[in-house]
Structures are given as C-alpha cells and as structure tokens.
Coordinates of C-alpha atoms and ligand atoms in Angstrom, one line a residue:
M1 CA 65.8 96.0 50.3
A2 CA 65.7 93.7 47.3
D3 CA 69.3 92.5 47.6
Q4 CA 69.4 92.2 51.4
P5 CA 71.0 88.9 52.3
T6 CA 68.8 86.4 54.2
Y7 CA 69.4 83.9 56.9
Y8 CA 66.9 81.2 58.1
L9 CA 67.7 79.3 61.3
T10 CA 65.8 76.8 63.4
T11 CA 65.9 75.1 66.7
P12 CA 64.6 71.6 67.3
I13 CA 60.9 71.6 68.1
Y14 CA 60.7 70.4 71.7
Y15 CA 58.5 67.6 72.9
V16 CA 55.7 68.7 75.1
N17 CA 56.0 65.7 77.4
D18 CA 57.9 67.6 80.0
A19 CA 58.7 71.0 81.5
P20 CA 61.4 73.0 79.6
H21 CA 64.8 73.0 81.2
I22 CA 68.3 74.4 80.7
G23 CA 69.1 72.0 77.7
H24 CA 66.2 73.4 75.7
A25 CA 67.1 77.0 76.7
Y26 CA 70.6 76.3 75.5
T27 CA 69.8 75.4 71.9
T28 CA 67.4 78.2 71.5
L29 CA 69.8 80.7 73.1
A30 CA 72.5 79.8 70.6
C31 CA 70.1 80.4 67.8
D32 CA 68.9 83.6 69.4
V33 CA 72.4 85.0 69.6
L34 CA 73.1 84.1 66.0
A35 CA 69.8 85.5 64.8
R36 CA 70.5 88.8 66.6
F37 CA 74.0 88.8 65.2
K38 CA 72.8 88.4 61.7
R39 CA 70.1 91.1 62.0
L40 CA 72.7 93.5 63.3
D41 CA 74.9 92.5 60.4
G42 CA 72.2 93.6 57.9
Y43 CA 70.5 90.2 57.2
N44 CA 66.8 89.6 56.7
V45 CA 66.5 86.9 59.4
K46 CA 63.9 84.2 60.0
F47 CA 64.4 82.5 63.4
L48 CA 62.0 79.6 64.1
T49 CA 61.4 77.6 67.2
G50 CA 58.4 75.6 68.4
T51 CA 56.9 72.4 69.9
D52 CA 56.7 68.8 68.7
E53 CA 53.2 67.8 69.9
H54 CA 52.4 64.4 68.3
G55 CA 53.4 60.8 68.8
Q56 CA 53.2 58.1 71.3
K57 CA 55.4 59.7 73.9
V58 CA 53.2 62.8 74.1
E59 CA 50.1 60.7 74.0
K60 CA 51.3 58.7 77.0
S61 CA 52.3 61.8 79.0
A62 CA 48.9 63.3 78.4
E63 CA 47.3 60.1 79.6
A64 CA 49.5 60.0 82.7
A65 CA 48.5 63.6 83.4
G66 CA 44.8 62.6 83.0
K67 CA 44.3 65.0 80.2
D68 CA 43.2 65.0 76.6
P69 CA 46.3 65.2 74.4
Q70 CA 45.3 68.6 72.8
E71 CA 44.5 70.1 76.2
F72 CA 47.8 68.7 77.5
T73 CA 49.9 70.0 74.6
D74 CA 48.2 73.4 74.8
A75 CA 49.4 73.8 78.3
V76 CA 53.0 72.5 77.9
S77 CA 53.6 74.3 74.7
Q78 CA 52.6 77.5 76.5
N79 CA 55.4 76.7 79.1
F80 CA 57.9 76.7 76.2
R81 CA 56.6 80.0 74.9
D82 CA 56.8 81.5 78.3
L83 CA 60.3 80.3 78.7
A84 CA 61.2 81.8 75.3
D85 CA 59.8 85.2 76.4
F86 CA 61.5 85.0 79.7
M87 CA 64.9 84.2 78.1
N88 CA 64.4 87.3 75.8
F89 CA 64.5 85.1 72.7
S90 CA 63.8 86.9 69.4
H91 CA 62.2 84.2 67.3
D92 CA 60.1 85.3 64.4
D93 CA 57.7 82.3 64.5
F94 CA 56.8 79.6 67.0
I95 CA 55.4 76.6 65.3
R96 CA 53.2 73.9 66.9
T97 CA 52.9 70.6 65.0
T98 CA 49.2 70.5 65.9
E99 CA 48.5 73.6 63.8
P100 CA 46.5 73.2 60.5
R101 CA 49.3 74.8 58.5
H102 CA 51.6 72.0 59.6
I103 CA 49.2 69.1 59.1
A104 CA 48.6 70.3 55.5
A105 CA 52.4 70.6 54.9
C106 CA 53.0 67.0 56.3
Q107 CA 50.3 65.6 54.1
A108 CA 51.7 67.4 51.1
M109 CA 55.2 66.1 51.9
W110 CA 53.8 62.5 52.2
K111 CA 52.2 62.8 48.8
R112 CA 55.4 63.9 47.2
L113 CA 57.3 61.0 48.7
E114 CA 54.5 58.6 47.6
E115 CA 54.4 60.1 44.1
A116 CA 58.2 59.8 43.8
G117 CA 57.8 56.1 44.5
D118 CA 59.6 56.2 47.8
I119 CA 56.8 54.9 50.0
Y120 CA 55.4 51.4 50.1
L121 CA 53.1 49.4 52.4
G122 CA 54.6 46.6 54.5
S123 CA 54.7 45.6 58.1
Y124 CA 57.1 46.5 60.8
S125 CA 58.3 44.1 63.5
G126 CA 61.1 45.3 65.6
W127 CA 62.2 47.4 68.6
Y128 CA 60.9 50.8 69.3
A129 CA 61.9 53.3 72.1
V130 CA 59.0 55.6 72.9
R131 CA 61.3 57.9 74.8
D132 CA 63.4 58.5 71.6
E133 CA 60.5 57.9 69.2
A134 CA 63.0 55.8 67.3
F135 CA 63.3 52.3 65.9
Y136 CA 66.4 50.2 66.8
G137 CA 68.0 47.1 65.3
E138 CA 68.8 44.2 67.7
D139 CA 72.5 44.8 67.3
E140 CA 72.2 48.3 68.6
L141 CA 70.7 47.2 72.0
T142 CA 72.2 46.1 75.2
K143 CA 70.5 43.8 77.8
T144 CA 70.1 44.7 81.5
A145 CA 70.4 42.1 84.2
D146 CA 66.6 41.8 84.4
G147 CA 66.3 41.1 80.7
K148 CA 65.3 44.6 79.5
R149 CA 66.7 45.9 76.2
I150 CA 68.2 49.3 76.2
A151 CA 69.0 51.6 73.3
P152 CA 72.3 53.5 73.1
S153 CA 70.5 56.6 74.4
G154 CA 69.6 54.7 77.6
A155 CA 65.9 54.4 76.6
E156 CA 64.1 51.2 77.1
V157 CA 62.7 49.6 73.9
E158 CA 59.6 47.6 73.3
W159 CA 58.7 45.1 70.6
V160 CA 56.3 46.5 68.0
E161 CA 54.5 44.5 65.3
E162 CA 52.1 46.3 63.0
P163 CA 51.3 47.2 59.4
S164 CA 53.4 50.2 58.4
Y165 CA 54.3 52.3 55.4
F166 CA 58.0 52.4 54.7
F167 CA 60.2 55.0 53.2
K168 CA 62.9 53.6 50.9
L169 CA 65.8 55.0 52.9
S170 CA 68.1 52.2 51.7
A171 CA 68.0 53.7 48.2
W172 CA 69.5 57.1 49.4
G173 CA 72.7 56.1 51.1
D174 CA 75.1 56.8 48.2
K175 CA 73.4 60.0 47.3
L176 CA 73.7 61.1 50.9
L177 CA 77.4 60.3 51.0
A178 CA 77.9 62.2 47.7
F179 CA 76.1 65.1 49.2
Y180 CA 78.2 65.1 52.4
D181 CA 81.3 64.9 50.2
A182 CA 80.3 67.9 48.1
H183 CA 79.3 70.0 51.1
P184 CA 82.0 69.5 53.7
D185 CA 80.4 72.0 56.1
F186 CA 76.9 70.5 55.9
I187 CA 77.4 68.7 59.3
L188 CA 79.4 70.5 62.0
P189 CA 81.4 70.0 64.1
E190 CA 83.6 67.8 62.0
S191 CA 83.7 64.9 64.5
R192 CA 79.9 64.6 64.2
R193 CA 80.2 64.6 60.4
N194 CA 82.5 61.6 60.6
E195 CA 80.0 59.8 62.9
V196 CA 77.2 60.3 60.4
T197 CA 79.3 59.3 57.4
S198 CA 80.3 56.0 59.0
F199 CA 76.7 55.3 60.0
V200 CA 75.5 55.8 56.4
K201 CA 78.4 53.8 55.0
G202 CA 77.3 51.0 57.3
G203 CA 74.2 50.7 55.1
L204 CA 70.7 52.1 55.6
N205 CA 67.5 50.1 56.2
D206 CA 64.2 51.3 54.9
L207 CA 62.4 53.4 57.6
S208 CA 59.0 52.7 59.0
V209 CA 57.1 56.0 58.6
S210 CA 53.6 55.2 59.9
R211 CA 52.0 53.7 62.9
T212 CA 48.6 52.1 63.5
T213 CA 48.5 51.3 67.2
F214 CA 47.7 54.8 68.5
K215 CA 46.0 57.9 67.1
W216 CA 47.8 61.0 68.2
G217 CA 49.4 62.3 65.0
V218 CA 48.8 63.3 61.4
P219 CA 46.7 60.9 59.4
V220 CA 48.4 59.4 56.3
P221 CA 46.6 60.8 53.3
G222 CA 44.3 58.2 51.8
D223 CA 44.7 55.7 54.7
D224 CA 43.3 56.9 58.0
A225 CA 44.2 53.7 59.7
H226 CA 47.8 55.0 59.8
I227 CA 49.3 58.1 61.3
M228 CA 52.6 59.5 60.2
Y229 CA 55.8 58.6 62.1
V230 CA 56.3 61.5 64.5
W231 CA 59.8 62.3 63.1
L232 CA 58.6 62.7 59.5
D233 CA 55.9 65.0 60.9
A234 CA 58.3 66.9 63.2
L235 CA 61.1 67.4 60.6
T236 CA 58.6 68.8 58.1
N237 CA 58.0 71.7 60.5
Y238 CA 61.1 73.5 59.2
I239 CA 59.6 73.8 55.8
T240 CA 56.0 74.3 56.9
A241 CA 57.0 77.6 58.6
T242 CA 58.1 78.9 55.2
G243 CA 54.7 78.4 53.7
F244 CA 55.2 75.0 52.1
P245 CA 53.5 73.4 50.2
D246 CA 52.9 76.8 48.6
E247 CA 56.3 77.1 46.8
Q248 CA 55.2 80.5 45.5
S249 CA 54.8 82.0 49.0
A250 CA 57.1 84.9 49.7
D251 CA 58.6 83.2 52.8
Y252 CA 59.3 80.0 50.9
K253 CA 61.0 81.8 48.2
T254 CA 63.0 84.0 50.6
F255 CA 64.0 81.5 53.2
W256 CA 64.0 77.9 51.9
P257 CA 66.4 76.2 52.0
A258 CA 67.3 76.9 55.7
D259 CA 70.8 78.2 56.4
L260 CA 71.0 76.3 59.7
H261 CA 69.2 73.6 61.7
M262 CA 70.7 73.8 65.2
V263 CA 70.2 70.5 67.2
G264 CA 71.7 68.6 70.1
K265 CA 73.9 65.6 69.3
D266 CA 71.1 63.2 70.4
I267 CA 69.0 64.0 67.3
L268 CA 71.7 64.4 64.7
R269 CA 70.9 61.2 62.8
F270 CA 67.3 62.4 62.2
H271 CA 68.5 65.7 60.9
A272 CA 71.6 64.7 58.9
V273 CA 70.3 61.4 57.5
Y274 CA 66.5 61.1 57.4
W275 CA 65.6 64.7 56.7
P276 CA 68.0 65.2 53.8
A277 CA 66.8 61.8 52.3
F278 CA 63.2 62.9 52.6
L279 CA 63.9 66.2 50.9
M280 CA 65.9 64.6 48.1
A281 CA 63.1 62.1 47.5
A282 CA 60.6 65.0 47.5
D283 CA 62.9 66.9 45.1
L284 CA 63.2 69.8 47.5
P285 CA 66.4 71.8 48.3
L286 CA 68.4 70.7 51.3
P287 CA 69.3 72.9 54.2
K288 CA 72.8 74.3 54.2
R289 CA 74.0 73.2 57.6
I290 CA 73.2 70.9 60.5
F291 CA 75.1 71.9 63.7
A292 CA 75.0 69.4 66.6
H293 CA 76.0 70.8 69.9
G294 CA 77.0 68.9 73.0
W295 CA 75.2 67.9 76.2
W296 CA 75.0 69.7 79.5
T297 CA 75.5 67.8 82.8
N298 CA 74.9 69.2 86.3
E299 CA 77.9 69.3 88.6
G300 CA 79.2 66.3 86.7
Q301 CA 76.0 64.3 86.6
K302 CA 73.6 63.6 83.8
I303 CA 70.6 65.9 83.9
S304 CA 67.4 63.9 84.5
K305 CA 64.1 64.2 86.1
S306 CA 64.6 60.9 88.0
L307 CA 67.9 62.2 89.5
G308 CA 66.0 65.3 90.5
N309 CA 68.8 67.6 89.2
V310 CA 67.0 69.3 86.3
I311 CA 68.3 72.9 86.0
D312 CA 65.5 75.4 85.8
P313 CA 66.7 78.4 83.7
I314 CA 64.2 80.7 85.4
E315 CA 65.6 79.9 88.8
L316 CA 69.1 80.3 87.5
A317 CA 68.4 83.7 86.0
N318 CA 66.7 84.9 89.2
T319 CA 69.9 84.0 91.1
Y320 CA 72.5 85.3 88.7
G321 CA 70.8 87.5 86.2
L322 CA 69.4 86.6 82.8
D323 CA 72.2 88.1 80.7
Q324 CA 74.8 86.6 83.0
I325 CA 73.5 83.1 82.3
R326 CA 73.1 83.8 78.6
Y327 CA 76.8 84.8 78.6
F328 CA 77.9 81.8 80.8
M329 CA 76.2 79.2 78.6
L330 CA 78.0 80.2 75.4
R331 CA 81.2 81.2 77.1
E332 CA 81.9 78.3 79.4
V333 CA 81.9 75.4 76.9
P334 CA 83.4 75.2 73.4
F335 CA 80.3 75.1 71.4
G336 CA 79.8 71.5 70.2
N337 CA 81.4 69.9 73.2
D338 CA 79.7 68.6 76.3
G339 CA 79.7 70.9 79.2
D340 CA 79.2 70.8 82.9
F341 CA 77.1 73.3 84.8
S342 CA 78.5 74.2 88.2
H343 CA 77.6 77.2 90.5
S344 CA 81.3 77.9 91.1
S345 CA 82.1 78.2 87.4
M346 CA 79.0 80.4 86.9
I347 CA 80.2 82.7 89.7
N348 CA 83.7 82.8 88.4
R349 CA 82.6 83.9 85.0
M350 CA 80.1 86.4 86.4
N351 CA 82.5 88.0 88.8
G352 CA 85.8 87.6 86.8
E353 CA 84.7 88.4 83.3
L354 CA 81.5 90.4 83.5
A355 CA 81.8 92.4 86.8
N356 CA 85.6 92.8 86.7
D357 CA 86.8 92.8 83.1
L358 CA 83.9 94.3 81.2
G359 CA 81.8 96.0 84.0
N360 CA 84.8 97.7 85.6
L361 CA 86.2 98.8 82.3
S362 CA 83.1 100.6 81.3
Q363 CA 82.3 101.9 84.8
R364 CA 85.8 103.3 85.3
V365 CA 85.9 105.0 82.0
L366 CA 82.4 106.4 82.2
S367 CA 82.8 107.7 85.7
M368 CA 86.1 109.4 84.8
I369 CA 84.3 111.1 81.9
A370 CA 81.4 112.1 84.2
K371 CA 83.8 113.6 86.7
N372 CA 86.5 115.0 84.6
C373 CA 84.9 115.9 81.3
D374 CA 81.8 117.5 82.5
G375 CA 79.8 114.4 81.6
K376 CA 80.5 115.0 77.9
V377 CA 82.2 112.8 75.3
P378 CA 85.8 114.1 75.4
E379 CA 87.5 115.8 72.5
P380 CA 90.6 113.7 71.4
G381 CA 93.9 115.2 70.4
E382 CA 96.5 113.6 68.2
L383 CA 96.7 109.8 68.7
S384 CA 99.8 108.1 70.0
D385 CA 101.1 104.7 68.9
D386 CA 99.4 103.0 71.9
D387 CA 96.1 104.6 70.9
H388 CA 96.4 103.4 67.3
A389 CA 97.3 100.0 68.5
L390 CA 94.2 99.6 70.7
L391 CA 92.0 101.1 68.1
A392 CA 93.4 98.7 65.4
Q393 CA 92.5 95.8 67.6
T394 CA 89.1 97.3 68.3
H395 CA 88.4 97.8 64.6
G396 CA 89.6 94.4 63.7
M397 CA 87.1 92.6 66.0
L398 CA 84.1 92.5 63.7
D399 CA 85.7 90.3 61.0
K400 CA 87.0 87.9 63.6
V401 CA 83.7 87.6 65.4
R402 CA 81.8 87.2 62.1
H403 CA 84.1 84.4 61.0
H404 CA 83.4 82.5 64.2
M405 CA 79.7 83.2 64.2
D406 CA 79.4 81.8 60.7
R407 CA 80.8 78.5 62.0
Q408 CA 78.8 78.6 65.3
E409 CA 82.0 79.0 67.3
F410 CA 80.3 81.1 69.9
H411 CA 83.1 80.6 72.5
H412 CA 85.7 81.8 69.9
A413 CA 83.5 84.7 69.0
I414 CA 83.3 85.8 72.6
E415 CA 87.0 85.2 73.1
S416 CA 87.8 87.5 70.2
I417 CA 85.8 90.2 72.0
W418 CA 87.5 89.5 75.3
I419 CA 90.9 89.9 73.9
V420 CA 90.0 93.5 73.3
V421 CA 88.4 93.9 76.7
R422 CA 91.6 92.7 78.3
A423 CA 93.7 94.9 76.0
A424 CA 91.6 97.9 76.9
N425 CA 92.0 97.2 80.6
G426 CA 95.8 96.9 80.1
Y427 CA 95.7 100.3 78.2
V428 CA 93.8 102.0 81.1
D429 CA 96.4 100.7 83.6
H430 CA 99.3 101.7 81.4
Q431 CA 97.9 105.2 80.4
A432 CA 96.7 105.9 84.0
P433 CA 94.3 108.7 82.9
W434 CA 93.6 109.5 86.6
K435 CA 97.3 110.7 86.8
L436 CA 97.0 112.6 83.5
R437 CA 94.2 114.7 85.0
K438 CA 96.8 117.0 86.6
E439 CA 99.9 116.2 84.5
D440 CA 98.4 116.4 81.0
P441 CA 94.7 117.0 80.8
A442 CA 94.6 117.2 77.0
R443 CA 96.2 113.7 76.9
M444 CA 93.6 112.5 79.4
L445 CA 90.8 113.5 77.1
T446 CA 92.4 111.6 74.2
V447 CA 92.8 108.5 76.3
L448 CA 89.3 108.6 77.6
Y449 CA 88.0 109.1 74.0
V450 CA 89.9 106.1 72.7
L451 CA 88.5 104.0 75.6
A452 CA 85.0 105.2 75.1
E453 CA 85.2 104.3 71.4
T454 CA 86.6 100.9 72.3
I455 CA 83.7 100.3 74.7
R456 CA 81.2 101.4 72.0
H457 CA 82.6 98.7 69.7
L458 CA 82.7 96.1 72.4
A459 CA 79.1 96.8 73.4
I460 CA 77.7 96.8 69.8
L461 CA 79.3 93.4 69.2
L462 CA 78.1 92.0 72.5
Q463 CA 74.5 92.9 72.1
P464 CA 73.5 89.5 70.7
V465 CA 74.7 87.7 73.8
M466 CA 73.5 90.2 76.5
P467 CA 70.9 92.3 74.8
Q468 CA 69.5 93.9 77.9
T469 CA 72.5 94.9 80.0
I470 CA 74.5 95.8 76.9
G471 CA 71.6 98.0 75.8
Q472 CA 72.0 99.9 79.1
M473 CA 75.7 100.2 78.5
L474 CA 75.0 101.7 75.0
D475 CA 72.5 104.1 76.6
Q476 CA 75.1 105.3 79.0
L477 CA 77.5 105.9 76.0
G478 CA 74.7 108.0 74.4
V479 CA 74.6 105.7 71.3
P480 CA 71.2 106.2 69.6
E481 CA 69.1 103.1 68.9
D482 CA 69.6 103.4 65.2
A483 CA 73.4 103.5 65.5
R484 CA 73.8 100.1 67.2
T485 CA 74.2 98.0 64.0
F486 CA 77.5 96.7 62.7
A487 CA 77.2 99.2 59.9
A488 CA 77.4 101.9 62.5
L489 CA 80.7 100.5 63.9
G490 CA 82.6 102.6 61.3
E491 CA 83.5 106.2 61.6
G492 CA 80.0 107.5 60.8
G493 CA 78.8 106.0 64.1
A494 CA 81.8 107.3 66.2
L495 CA 81.0 109.1 69.4
K496 CA 80.6 112.8 68.9
P497 CA 82.9 114.9 71.2
G498 CA 80.9 117.3 73.2
A499 CA 77.7 115.1 73.3
A500 CA 76.3 115.0 76.8
L501 CA 76.2 111.5 78.5
P502 CA 73.8 110.3 81.2
K503 CA 75.0 109.5 84.6
P504 CA 76.9 106.2 84.6
E505 CA 75.7 103.2 86.6
G506 CA 77.2 99.8 86.9
V507 CA 75.4 97.1 84.9
F508 CA 77.3 94.0 85.9
P509 CA 77.1 93.5 89.6
R510 CA 79.4 91.1 91.4
F511 CA 77.8 88.0 92.9
V512 CA 78.2 87.8 96.6
E513 CA 77.1 84.7 98.5
E514 CA 74.3 86.4 100.5
D515 CA 72.6 87.0 97.1
S516 CA 71.7 83.4 96.9
A517 CA 69.9 83.5 100.3
N518 CA 67.9 86.4 99.1
G519 CA 67.3 85.3 95.6
Ligands
ME8_601 O1 64.2 65.5 70.4 N1 72.0 69.5 77.0 O2 62.7 67.0 71.4 P1 63.3 67.1 72.9 C1 72.0 70.1 75.9 N2 61.0 66.7 69.5 N3 70.9 70.2 75.1 C2 69.8 69.6 75.5 C3 69.7 68.8 76.8 C4 71.0 68.8 77.5 N4 71.1 68.2 78.7 N5 68.5 68.3 76.9 C5 67.8 68.7 75.8 C6 63.2 66.2 70.4 N6 68.5 69.5 75.0 C7 62.3 66.3 69.1 C8 63.0 67.2 68.1 S1 63.1 68.4 65.8 C9 62.4 68.2 64.3 C10 62.3 67.3 66.8 C11 68.1 70.1 73.7 O3 62.3 67.9 73.6 C12 68.9 69.6 72.5 O4 68.8 70.6 71.5 O5 63.7 65.8 73.4 C13 68.2 68.4 72.1 O6 68.5 68.0 70.8 C14 66.8 68.8 72.3 O7 66.8 69.6 73.4 C15 65.8 67.6 72.4 O8 64.6 68.1 72.7

C-alpha cells in the first residue's frame, strides 16, 4: 500500500555485560505493545531492539568471565534474544553492534561528523565511569568516606588521561534549545523535557568521542589507534537498522527519521542531547520523540545484582502467566513514573482485574450463550436505551485508546478500556440475563448480543497487551484472524447472529497461593 502510514520505534540496545532482567523486559514490552497497536491500526511498523556489545564495560565483563569478548557477547546477546522470544515480543529486527552493517554505519557517521568540521583531535583528562560508559565533571561527583568519587548514578568513576578526538558539542547548545522549543513533544514526559532543557542551558562541553586505552570497539576511520566512544557507536544503531549509510535504501526512505526512541530515564541525556547533536552535525533528520520511562524497584528496594533482588521475568511469568505480567507492568505504574514491583500488587491486579473483571465478564456471557442460545451468536431485537448507552461507550473506546497510545500513556489507554469492562459488568448485573431466560427470552438474546459485541471490541483493543490470552478469547467469540484489526471494529466486523461458537473456557485463572508452591 503506497500511502500506508509508517511507524518506526526502537528500544535501547542493552549492554551484554549482564543477564537480562525485568527492567530490560519492561522497555521492550512497552515498545512491543505500541508496535502491535500500530500494526492493528493499519501502520507499516518497524520495531527494533538489540544489544550494545562494545566498550570497556563489556570488555571487562568478558575478561572477568575468562572469555574472548566476541565469544562472550555472542552468548549474552543470545540470552536477550531468548528473553525477547519468551516475552512474545514482535520486533522486526534485532541489531548487534558487532555486526558488519553497524560497523560500516558508525564509520560513515564518523566521517560525516569529521567532514562537517565537528571533530578535532585533543586529549582527555577527567573522570570516567565504566559502569555508565560516561564522562563526568568534578562538580557532578560526590566523595565517599573512603575517598572514592561517585557519579550521580551511583557508579564509581576513575581518572582517565589519554589522546582523544572530540565532538564539538559546545557549538550545538542553542540549536538544541531551539529544536526543543519548536518540537514541544520531542521529549516526554514533560518533567524530563524540563530536566534536559536546563542541562543544556547550563552550557555544554565538547564530548570526548574516542578512546585509546582499550581495543573493544569500532576503529576510528583513518586512525586505528582510537576506537569510537561506545555511545556514539551505540546511538548510531538506530539509523544502521534502516540501511544507513545507504540513504537510497527502501528502509531508510520508509522509516528514517524514527517516530520514537523509548528509553529509561537513566539514558535520557545521551538520547535527547548527544544523539540529536550528532544528527544535526551530520545533517541527518532527527527522530520525532524520545520517551524516558521510570525505574522499577523491588518491594521498595533498588534492583541490583549486589542486593540479590534482580527480578527474572521468566520466573515471574512461570508463576503468574506471561500475559498477566505484561498487563501488570503497563497497568500498575503510570508510564513515565518510577514503580515498585510487589507480589501482592501483582496478585491483586491478576485476580481483581483479569480474573474477576475481564475473565468473568467474558466467561459469564459466553457460557450463557453456550447454554441458552444453542452455542450460536444470538439474534438481537430492538435496542433499548441501556443497550445504546453501553454500545456508545464501546464504540468510543478506539479514539480514546489511540490518543493515549500516541503519547505513550499506556496506563490511561488500559484504563479507557477498563471503564468499558466495568460498564459491561454493571450492565450484566442490571439486565440480569439469567432472569430474562424465562421472563423475556427475546430480550435475553438482545442483551447477550450487546455483551458479545462489547467483548469483541474489548478483546480487539486488548490484543497488543495480552496477545496470547486475548487471541484465545477472540477464538471463543468466533472472530476470524483477518477480522481482528481496528478496521474490523466497525459494523462490517460485527458478530454474525447464528454463527456457531466453540465451547467457552476461562482464559484468566485466579492466582491461589498454592500455585506459587507448584510453580
Ligand atoms: O544503557 N527499571 O544499556 P543497559 C526500568 N547500552 N528500566 C530498566 C531498569 C529498571 N530497574 N533497568 C534497566 C544501556 N532498565 C546502553 C543503551 S542505547 C543506544 C544504549 C532498562 O543494558 C531501561 O530501558 O544498561 C534502561 O534505559 C536500559 O534498560 C538500560 O540498559
């Protein structure tokens, strides 16, 4: 389709120094839900994720594991791909920064910056945190009792002195500020935008963009003694995946600039300051949005390997169900804020909202249809005011959900759906179709039809969040695979009275405590 709208979204590429955990799964999940939503809404979507495999931190981790860096990154990167499959992520491409396509793109990017006159040779002396792969000014650091210097992220810094190429970041401050001004939705949420703006207003220093004291990275073109700073290398992945430096490639033309770079708040500065400055200097178009989400803690504590409280998404999904945790992560915390994981809130959401609100609604209605309508979609009669009222809410959902999804307000998107779930439950209680069975069977058929149509809408809109379980729900409603897009929400896709339905089965079990012992 020539005029099909397009949408390109990316996750951060994760460092391969460590096993993937819930934080990585969270960012990619948010992108997965959005990618699925856009596809169902008719977009040609490109959804990119991957692994960041160069730099001192990865080199050190490989060394500690007694492995050659390539062998090490091959193994850890595979863990990230396995997690993505396990989580049912629908990425279209998985990029690794050690791939030849990416090394070529990085070197092309370097040359453009150099030709633009934005790179010069100097020497760096200052503080560097390997954990963050970031340079810090003395004024940003705090000192511990034993004299160590600590970056705001909590990472320890070390003194570095070496020849280095610099990027003239200082020359881009005003242009960045003008860009933020002209594009008020470039950085979301708004509080993060303010943070970035005041950082840039404070004045930018030139950025050291090459290192000479280790080898694990992309060589600087024309000067093999230097390797490119890992963040310049890593950020370039977003454009590599579109075929850059071939600006004539179909993917580049279709998808660059990206619609959304989704990141955690820890790496906002790299995405909202450095990356746009590199792109401006290289005379390339800038992405449309950087969204920085919040940070998860575990039962109130920072998640860290040293505290031994890292949450393994696989374990969690084995306990509660994959779609249950997908739902929980996007429902529990207003997207953008920090959030706390606790088993009790997980169980509350799972039992209260999935098993009770949604699961019971669908199970009640479908079993009444199975029992009282011969297992066929009932034939509605004339609609009452109550029927019209519920259907109006049902039909109004898509616009609301779309509005929130376009601003990455996943929690509001889900709430817009849940308003209708609750309204439908209220309608069941009020209409009491089980009583109508004897008193007014024709009215019962109408009520069950209105409910089945409402459930069809709810399910179609919930597919991005819980693709597997909701797929089963749509199977039970007899909705064909090709009638599950948002275009099919309209009358053309409505349930056909008389169509036979399969035997209903509950898809959202309650969590009972013994399950944890078994699972
Ligand atoms: O920073 N809560 O990679 P990284 C929420 N390679 N999100 C979390 C989280 C938590 N507790 N922990 C991690 C890097 N994340 C670079 C990125 S991009 C060009 C290069 C998520 O492996 C969150 O998205 O340290 C965060 O930004 C990212 O993982 C950091 O991943």
